[in-house]
PDB file of C-alpha atoms and ligand atoms in Angstrom:
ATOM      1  CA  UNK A   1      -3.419  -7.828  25.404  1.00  0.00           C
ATOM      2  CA  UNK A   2      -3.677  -5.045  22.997  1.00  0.00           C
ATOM      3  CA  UNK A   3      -3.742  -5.726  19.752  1.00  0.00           C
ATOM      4  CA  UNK A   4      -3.066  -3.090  16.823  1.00  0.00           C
ATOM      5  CA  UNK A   5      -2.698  -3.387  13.011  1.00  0.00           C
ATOM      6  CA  UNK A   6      -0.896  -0.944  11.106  1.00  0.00           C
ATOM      7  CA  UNK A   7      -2.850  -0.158   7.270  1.00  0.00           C
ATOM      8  CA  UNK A   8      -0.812   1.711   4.052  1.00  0.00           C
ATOM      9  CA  UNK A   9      -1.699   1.061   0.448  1.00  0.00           C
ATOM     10  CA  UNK A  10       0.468  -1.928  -0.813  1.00  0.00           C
ATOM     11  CA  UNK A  11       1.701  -3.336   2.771  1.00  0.00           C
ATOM     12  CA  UNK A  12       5.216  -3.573   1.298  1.00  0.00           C
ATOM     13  CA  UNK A  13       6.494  -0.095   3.138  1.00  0.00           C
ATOM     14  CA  UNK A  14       5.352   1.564   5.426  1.00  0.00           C
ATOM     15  CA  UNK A  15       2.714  -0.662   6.963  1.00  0.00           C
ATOM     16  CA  UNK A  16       5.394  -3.487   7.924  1.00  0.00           C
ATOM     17  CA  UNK A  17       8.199  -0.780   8.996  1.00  0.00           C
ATOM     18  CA  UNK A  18       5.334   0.141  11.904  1.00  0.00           C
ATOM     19  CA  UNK A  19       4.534  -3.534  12.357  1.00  0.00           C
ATOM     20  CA  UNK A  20       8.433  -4.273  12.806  1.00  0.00           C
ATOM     21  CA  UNK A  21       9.110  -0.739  14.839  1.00  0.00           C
ATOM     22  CA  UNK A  22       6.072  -1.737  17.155  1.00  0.00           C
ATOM     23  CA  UNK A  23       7.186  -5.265  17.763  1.00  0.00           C
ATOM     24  CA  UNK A  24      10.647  -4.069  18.741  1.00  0.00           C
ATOM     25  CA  UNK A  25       9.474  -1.292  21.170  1.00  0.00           C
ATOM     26  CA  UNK A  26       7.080  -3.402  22.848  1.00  0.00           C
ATOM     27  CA  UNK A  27       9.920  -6.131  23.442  1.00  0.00           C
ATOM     28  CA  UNK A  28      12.223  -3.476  24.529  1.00  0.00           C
ATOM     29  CA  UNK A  29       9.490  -2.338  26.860  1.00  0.00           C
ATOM     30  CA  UNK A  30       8.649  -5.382  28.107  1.00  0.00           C
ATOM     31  CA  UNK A  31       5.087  -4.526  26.972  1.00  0.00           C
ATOM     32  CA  UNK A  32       3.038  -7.890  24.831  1.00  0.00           C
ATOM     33  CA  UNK A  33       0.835  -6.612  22.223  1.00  0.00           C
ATOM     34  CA  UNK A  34      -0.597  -8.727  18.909  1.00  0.00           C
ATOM     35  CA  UNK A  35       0.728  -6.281  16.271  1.00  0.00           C
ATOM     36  CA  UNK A  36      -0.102  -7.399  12.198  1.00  0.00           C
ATOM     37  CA  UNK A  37      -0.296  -5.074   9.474  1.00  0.00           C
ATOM     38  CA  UNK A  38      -2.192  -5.069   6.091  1.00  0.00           C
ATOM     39  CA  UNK A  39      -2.941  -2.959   2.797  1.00  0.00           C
ATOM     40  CA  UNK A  40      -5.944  -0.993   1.452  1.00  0.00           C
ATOM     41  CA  UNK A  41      -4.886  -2.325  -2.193  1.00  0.00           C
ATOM     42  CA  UNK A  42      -3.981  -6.203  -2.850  1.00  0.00           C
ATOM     43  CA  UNK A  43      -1.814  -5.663  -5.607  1.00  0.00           C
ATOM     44  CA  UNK A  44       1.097  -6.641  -3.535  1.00  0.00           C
ATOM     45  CA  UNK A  45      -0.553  -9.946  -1.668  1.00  0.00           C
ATOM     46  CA  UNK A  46       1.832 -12.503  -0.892  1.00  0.00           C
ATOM     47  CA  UNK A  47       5.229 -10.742  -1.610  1.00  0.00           C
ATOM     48  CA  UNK A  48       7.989  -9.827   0.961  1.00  0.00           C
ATOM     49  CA  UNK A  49       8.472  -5.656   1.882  1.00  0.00           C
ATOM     50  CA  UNK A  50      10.070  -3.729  -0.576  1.00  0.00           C
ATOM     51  CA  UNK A  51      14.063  -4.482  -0.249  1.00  0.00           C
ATOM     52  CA  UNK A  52      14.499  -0.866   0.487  1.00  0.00           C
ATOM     53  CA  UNK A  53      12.284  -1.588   3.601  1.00  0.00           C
ATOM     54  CA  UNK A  54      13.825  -4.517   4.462  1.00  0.00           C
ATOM     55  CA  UNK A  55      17.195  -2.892   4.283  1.00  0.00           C
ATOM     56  CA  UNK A  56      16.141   0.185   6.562  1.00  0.00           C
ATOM     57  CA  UNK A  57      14.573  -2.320   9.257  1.00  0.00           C
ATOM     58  CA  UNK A  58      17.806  -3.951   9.343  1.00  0.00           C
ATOM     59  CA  UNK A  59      20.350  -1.380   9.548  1.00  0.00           C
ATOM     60  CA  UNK A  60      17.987  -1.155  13.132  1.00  0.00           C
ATOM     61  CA  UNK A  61      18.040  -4.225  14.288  1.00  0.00           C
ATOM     62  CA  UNK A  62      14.450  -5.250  13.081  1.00  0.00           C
ATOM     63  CA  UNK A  63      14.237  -8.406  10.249  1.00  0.00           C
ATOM     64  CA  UNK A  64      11.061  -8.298   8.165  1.00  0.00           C
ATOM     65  CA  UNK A  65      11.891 -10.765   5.693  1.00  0.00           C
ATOM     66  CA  UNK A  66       9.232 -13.048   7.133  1.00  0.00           C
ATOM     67  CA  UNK A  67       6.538 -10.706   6.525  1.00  0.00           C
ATOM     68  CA  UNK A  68       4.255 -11.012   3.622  1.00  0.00           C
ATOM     69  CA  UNK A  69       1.974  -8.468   2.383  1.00  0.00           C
ATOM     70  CA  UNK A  70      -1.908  -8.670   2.822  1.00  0.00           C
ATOM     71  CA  UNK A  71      -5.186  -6.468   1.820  1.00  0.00           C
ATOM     72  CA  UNK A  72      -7.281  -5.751   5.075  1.00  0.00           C
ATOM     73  CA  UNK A  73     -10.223  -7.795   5.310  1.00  0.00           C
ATOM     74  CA  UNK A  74     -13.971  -6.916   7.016  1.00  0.00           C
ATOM     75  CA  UNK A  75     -13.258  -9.165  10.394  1.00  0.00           C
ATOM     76  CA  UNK A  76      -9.757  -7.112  10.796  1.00  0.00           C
ATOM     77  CA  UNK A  77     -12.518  -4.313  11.959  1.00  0.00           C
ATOM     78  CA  UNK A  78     -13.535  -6.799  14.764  1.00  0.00           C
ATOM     79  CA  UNK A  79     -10.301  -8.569  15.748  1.00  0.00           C
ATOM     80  CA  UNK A  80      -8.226  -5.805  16.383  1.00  0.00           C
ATOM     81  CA  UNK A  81      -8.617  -3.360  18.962  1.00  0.00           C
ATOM     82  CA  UNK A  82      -6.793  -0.295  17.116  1.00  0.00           C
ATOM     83  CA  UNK A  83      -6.636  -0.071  13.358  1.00  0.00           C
ATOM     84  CA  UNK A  84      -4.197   2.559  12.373  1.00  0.00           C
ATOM     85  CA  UNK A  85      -3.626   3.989   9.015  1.00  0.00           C
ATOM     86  CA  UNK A  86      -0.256   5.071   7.853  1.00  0.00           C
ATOM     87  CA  UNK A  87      -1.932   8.413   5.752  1.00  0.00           C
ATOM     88  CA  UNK A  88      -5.164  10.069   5.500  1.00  0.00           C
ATOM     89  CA  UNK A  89      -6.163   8.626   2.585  1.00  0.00           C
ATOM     90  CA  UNK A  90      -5.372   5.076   3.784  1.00  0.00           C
ATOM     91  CA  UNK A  91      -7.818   6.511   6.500  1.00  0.00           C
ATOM     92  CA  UNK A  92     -10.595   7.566   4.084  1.00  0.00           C
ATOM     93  CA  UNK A  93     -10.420   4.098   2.473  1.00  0.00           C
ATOM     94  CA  UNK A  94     -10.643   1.983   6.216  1.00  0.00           C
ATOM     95  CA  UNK A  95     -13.637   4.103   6.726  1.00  0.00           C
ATOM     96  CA  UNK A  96     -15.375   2.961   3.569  1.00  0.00           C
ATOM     97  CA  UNK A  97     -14.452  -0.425   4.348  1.00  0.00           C
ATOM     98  CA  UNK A  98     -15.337  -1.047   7.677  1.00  0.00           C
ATOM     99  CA  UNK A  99     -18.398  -3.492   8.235  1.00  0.00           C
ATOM    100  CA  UNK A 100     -21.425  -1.949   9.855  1.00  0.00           C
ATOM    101  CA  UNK A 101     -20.247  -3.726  13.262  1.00  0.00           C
ATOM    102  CA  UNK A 102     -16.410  -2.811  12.972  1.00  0.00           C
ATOM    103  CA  UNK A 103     -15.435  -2.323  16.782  1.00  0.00           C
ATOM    104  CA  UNK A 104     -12.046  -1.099  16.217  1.00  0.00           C
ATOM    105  CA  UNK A 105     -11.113   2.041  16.892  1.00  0.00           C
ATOM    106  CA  UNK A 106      -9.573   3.933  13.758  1.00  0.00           C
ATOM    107  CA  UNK A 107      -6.896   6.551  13.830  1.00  0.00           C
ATOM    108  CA  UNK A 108      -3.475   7.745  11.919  1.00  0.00           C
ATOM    109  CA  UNK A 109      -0.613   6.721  12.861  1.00  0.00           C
ATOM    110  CA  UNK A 110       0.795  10.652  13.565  1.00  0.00           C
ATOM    111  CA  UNK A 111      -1.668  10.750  16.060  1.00  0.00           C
ATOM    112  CA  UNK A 112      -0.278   8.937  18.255  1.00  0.00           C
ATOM    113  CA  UNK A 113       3.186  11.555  18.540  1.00  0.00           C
ATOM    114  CA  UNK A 114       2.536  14.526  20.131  1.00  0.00           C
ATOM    115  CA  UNK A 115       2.912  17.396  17.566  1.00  0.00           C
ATOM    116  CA  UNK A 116       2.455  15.386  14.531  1.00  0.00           C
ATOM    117  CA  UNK A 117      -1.801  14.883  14.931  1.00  0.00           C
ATOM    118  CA  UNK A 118      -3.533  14.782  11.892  1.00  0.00           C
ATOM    119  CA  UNK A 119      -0.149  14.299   9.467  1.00  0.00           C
ATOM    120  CA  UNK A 120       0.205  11.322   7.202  1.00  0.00           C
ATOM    121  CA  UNK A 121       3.482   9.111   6.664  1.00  0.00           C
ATOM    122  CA  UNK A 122       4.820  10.180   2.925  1.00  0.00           C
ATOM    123  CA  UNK A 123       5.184   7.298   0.857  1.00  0.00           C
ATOM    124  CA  UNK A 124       8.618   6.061   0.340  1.00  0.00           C
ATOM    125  CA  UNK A 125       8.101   3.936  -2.456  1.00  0.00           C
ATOM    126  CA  UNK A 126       9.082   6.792  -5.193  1.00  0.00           C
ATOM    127  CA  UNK A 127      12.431   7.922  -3.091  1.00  0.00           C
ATOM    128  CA  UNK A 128      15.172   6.952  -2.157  1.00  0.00           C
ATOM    129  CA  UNK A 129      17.333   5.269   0.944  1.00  0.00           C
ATOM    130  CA  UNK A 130      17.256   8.460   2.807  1.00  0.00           C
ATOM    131  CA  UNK A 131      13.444   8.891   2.218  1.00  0.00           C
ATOM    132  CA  UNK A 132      13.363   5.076   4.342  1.00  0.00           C
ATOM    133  CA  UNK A 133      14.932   6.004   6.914  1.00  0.00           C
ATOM    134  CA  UNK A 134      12.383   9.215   7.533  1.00  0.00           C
ATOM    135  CA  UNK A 135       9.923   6.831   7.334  1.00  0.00           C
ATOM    136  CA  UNK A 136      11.762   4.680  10.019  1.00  0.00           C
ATOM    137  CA  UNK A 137      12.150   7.510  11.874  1.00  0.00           C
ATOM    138  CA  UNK A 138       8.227   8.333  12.067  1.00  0.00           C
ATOM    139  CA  UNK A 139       6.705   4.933  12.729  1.00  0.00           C
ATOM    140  CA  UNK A 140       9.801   4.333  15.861  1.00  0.00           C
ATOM    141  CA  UNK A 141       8.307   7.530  17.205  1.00  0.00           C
ATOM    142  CA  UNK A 142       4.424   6.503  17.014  1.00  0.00           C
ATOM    143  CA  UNK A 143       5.274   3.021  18.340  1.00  0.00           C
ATOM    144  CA  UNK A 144       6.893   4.611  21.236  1.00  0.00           C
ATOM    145  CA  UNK A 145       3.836   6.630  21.589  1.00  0.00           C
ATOM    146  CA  UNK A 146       1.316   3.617  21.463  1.00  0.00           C
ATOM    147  CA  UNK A 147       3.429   1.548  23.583  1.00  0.00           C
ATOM    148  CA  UNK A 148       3.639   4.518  26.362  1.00  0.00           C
ATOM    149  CA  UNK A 149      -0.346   4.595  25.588  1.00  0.00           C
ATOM    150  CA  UNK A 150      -1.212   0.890  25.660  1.00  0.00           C
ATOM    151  CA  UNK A 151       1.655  -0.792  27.435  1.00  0.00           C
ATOM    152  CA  UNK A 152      -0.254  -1.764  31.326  1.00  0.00           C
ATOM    153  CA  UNK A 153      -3.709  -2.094  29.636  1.00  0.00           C
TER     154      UNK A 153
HETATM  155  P1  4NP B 201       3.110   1.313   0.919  1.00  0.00           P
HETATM  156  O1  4NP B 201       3.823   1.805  -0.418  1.00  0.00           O
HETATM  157  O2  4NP B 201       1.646   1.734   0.806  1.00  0.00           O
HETATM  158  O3  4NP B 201       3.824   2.081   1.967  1.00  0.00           O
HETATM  159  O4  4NP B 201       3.298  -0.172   0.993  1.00  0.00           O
HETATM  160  C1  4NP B 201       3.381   1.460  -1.707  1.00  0.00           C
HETATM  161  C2  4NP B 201       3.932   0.412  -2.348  1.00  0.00           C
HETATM  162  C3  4NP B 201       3.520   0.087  -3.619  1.00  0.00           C
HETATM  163  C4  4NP B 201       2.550   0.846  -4.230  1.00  0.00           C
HETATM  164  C5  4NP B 201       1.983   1.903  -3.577  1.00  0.00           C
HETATM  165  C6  4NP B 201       2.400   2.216  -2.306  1.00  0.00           C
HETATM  166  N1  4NP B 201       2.159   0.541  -5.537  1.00  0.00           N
HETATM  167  O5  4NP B 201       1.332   1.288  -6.101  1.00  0.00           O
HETATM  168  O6  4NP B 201       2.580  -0.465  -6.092  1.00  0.00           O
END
């Protein structure tokens, strides 16, 4: 089973809307994956998503309450299969972190839809609804792309 974790800055909005957007495509798909997601920073450990996150998720369908934000850790290099980072910074930082023996492979999440290679997710934390429901928008598309990617293996 695959197994993917999704990495932003705080892990309070745009890590978990890729976690929730993943676990909904795969189940809508049919496809079983592990799916967790996590933070460069840890200033946010142990709280819920941003409401405005929460709110976005659930206008489509998808309930994060239940999520709680973590920093990414050294064995998250070895237990996942795919580390993906929600911007190119939050890419930089994964590459300075990872342990001499990570295994997983790194990549942004805009790689994974076809056009959008190399492109970061903008942070939504300083917007507004609207800029929310871009974001949704963007991590819906990628987990359609890893599912279409991964979903068999
Ligand atoms: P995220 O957004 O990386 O998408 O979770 C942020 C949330 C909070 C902060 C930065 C980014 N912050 O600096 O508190």
């Amino acid at each position: 089973m695959p197994s993917i974790l999704f990495v932003c800055l705080g892990n309070i909005c745009r890590s978990p809307l890729a976690e929730g957007a993943l676990r909904a495509e795969a189940t809508r798909a049919g496809v079983a994956v592990v799916v967790d997601s996590a933070g460069t920073g840890d200033w946010h450990a142990g709280e819920a998503p941003d409401g405005r996150a929460q709110g976005v998720a659930a206008r489509h369908g998808v309930d994060l309450s239940g999520l709680r934000a973590r920093q990414v850790r050294a064995e998250d290099f070895r237990r996942f299969d795919h580390v993906i980072a929600l911007d190119p910074q939050n890419l930089a930082d994964l590459r300075r972190l990872a342990p001499a023996d990570a295994t997983a492979a790194l990549s942004l999440l805009l790689d994974w839809v076809p056009g959008r290679e190399g492109q970061g997710v903008v942070d939504p934390w300083f917007g507004d609804a609207a800029g929310f429901e871009v974001t949704w928008a963007e991590v819906t598309a990628a987990a359609r792309g890893i599912v279409g990617r991964l979903g068999g293996s």
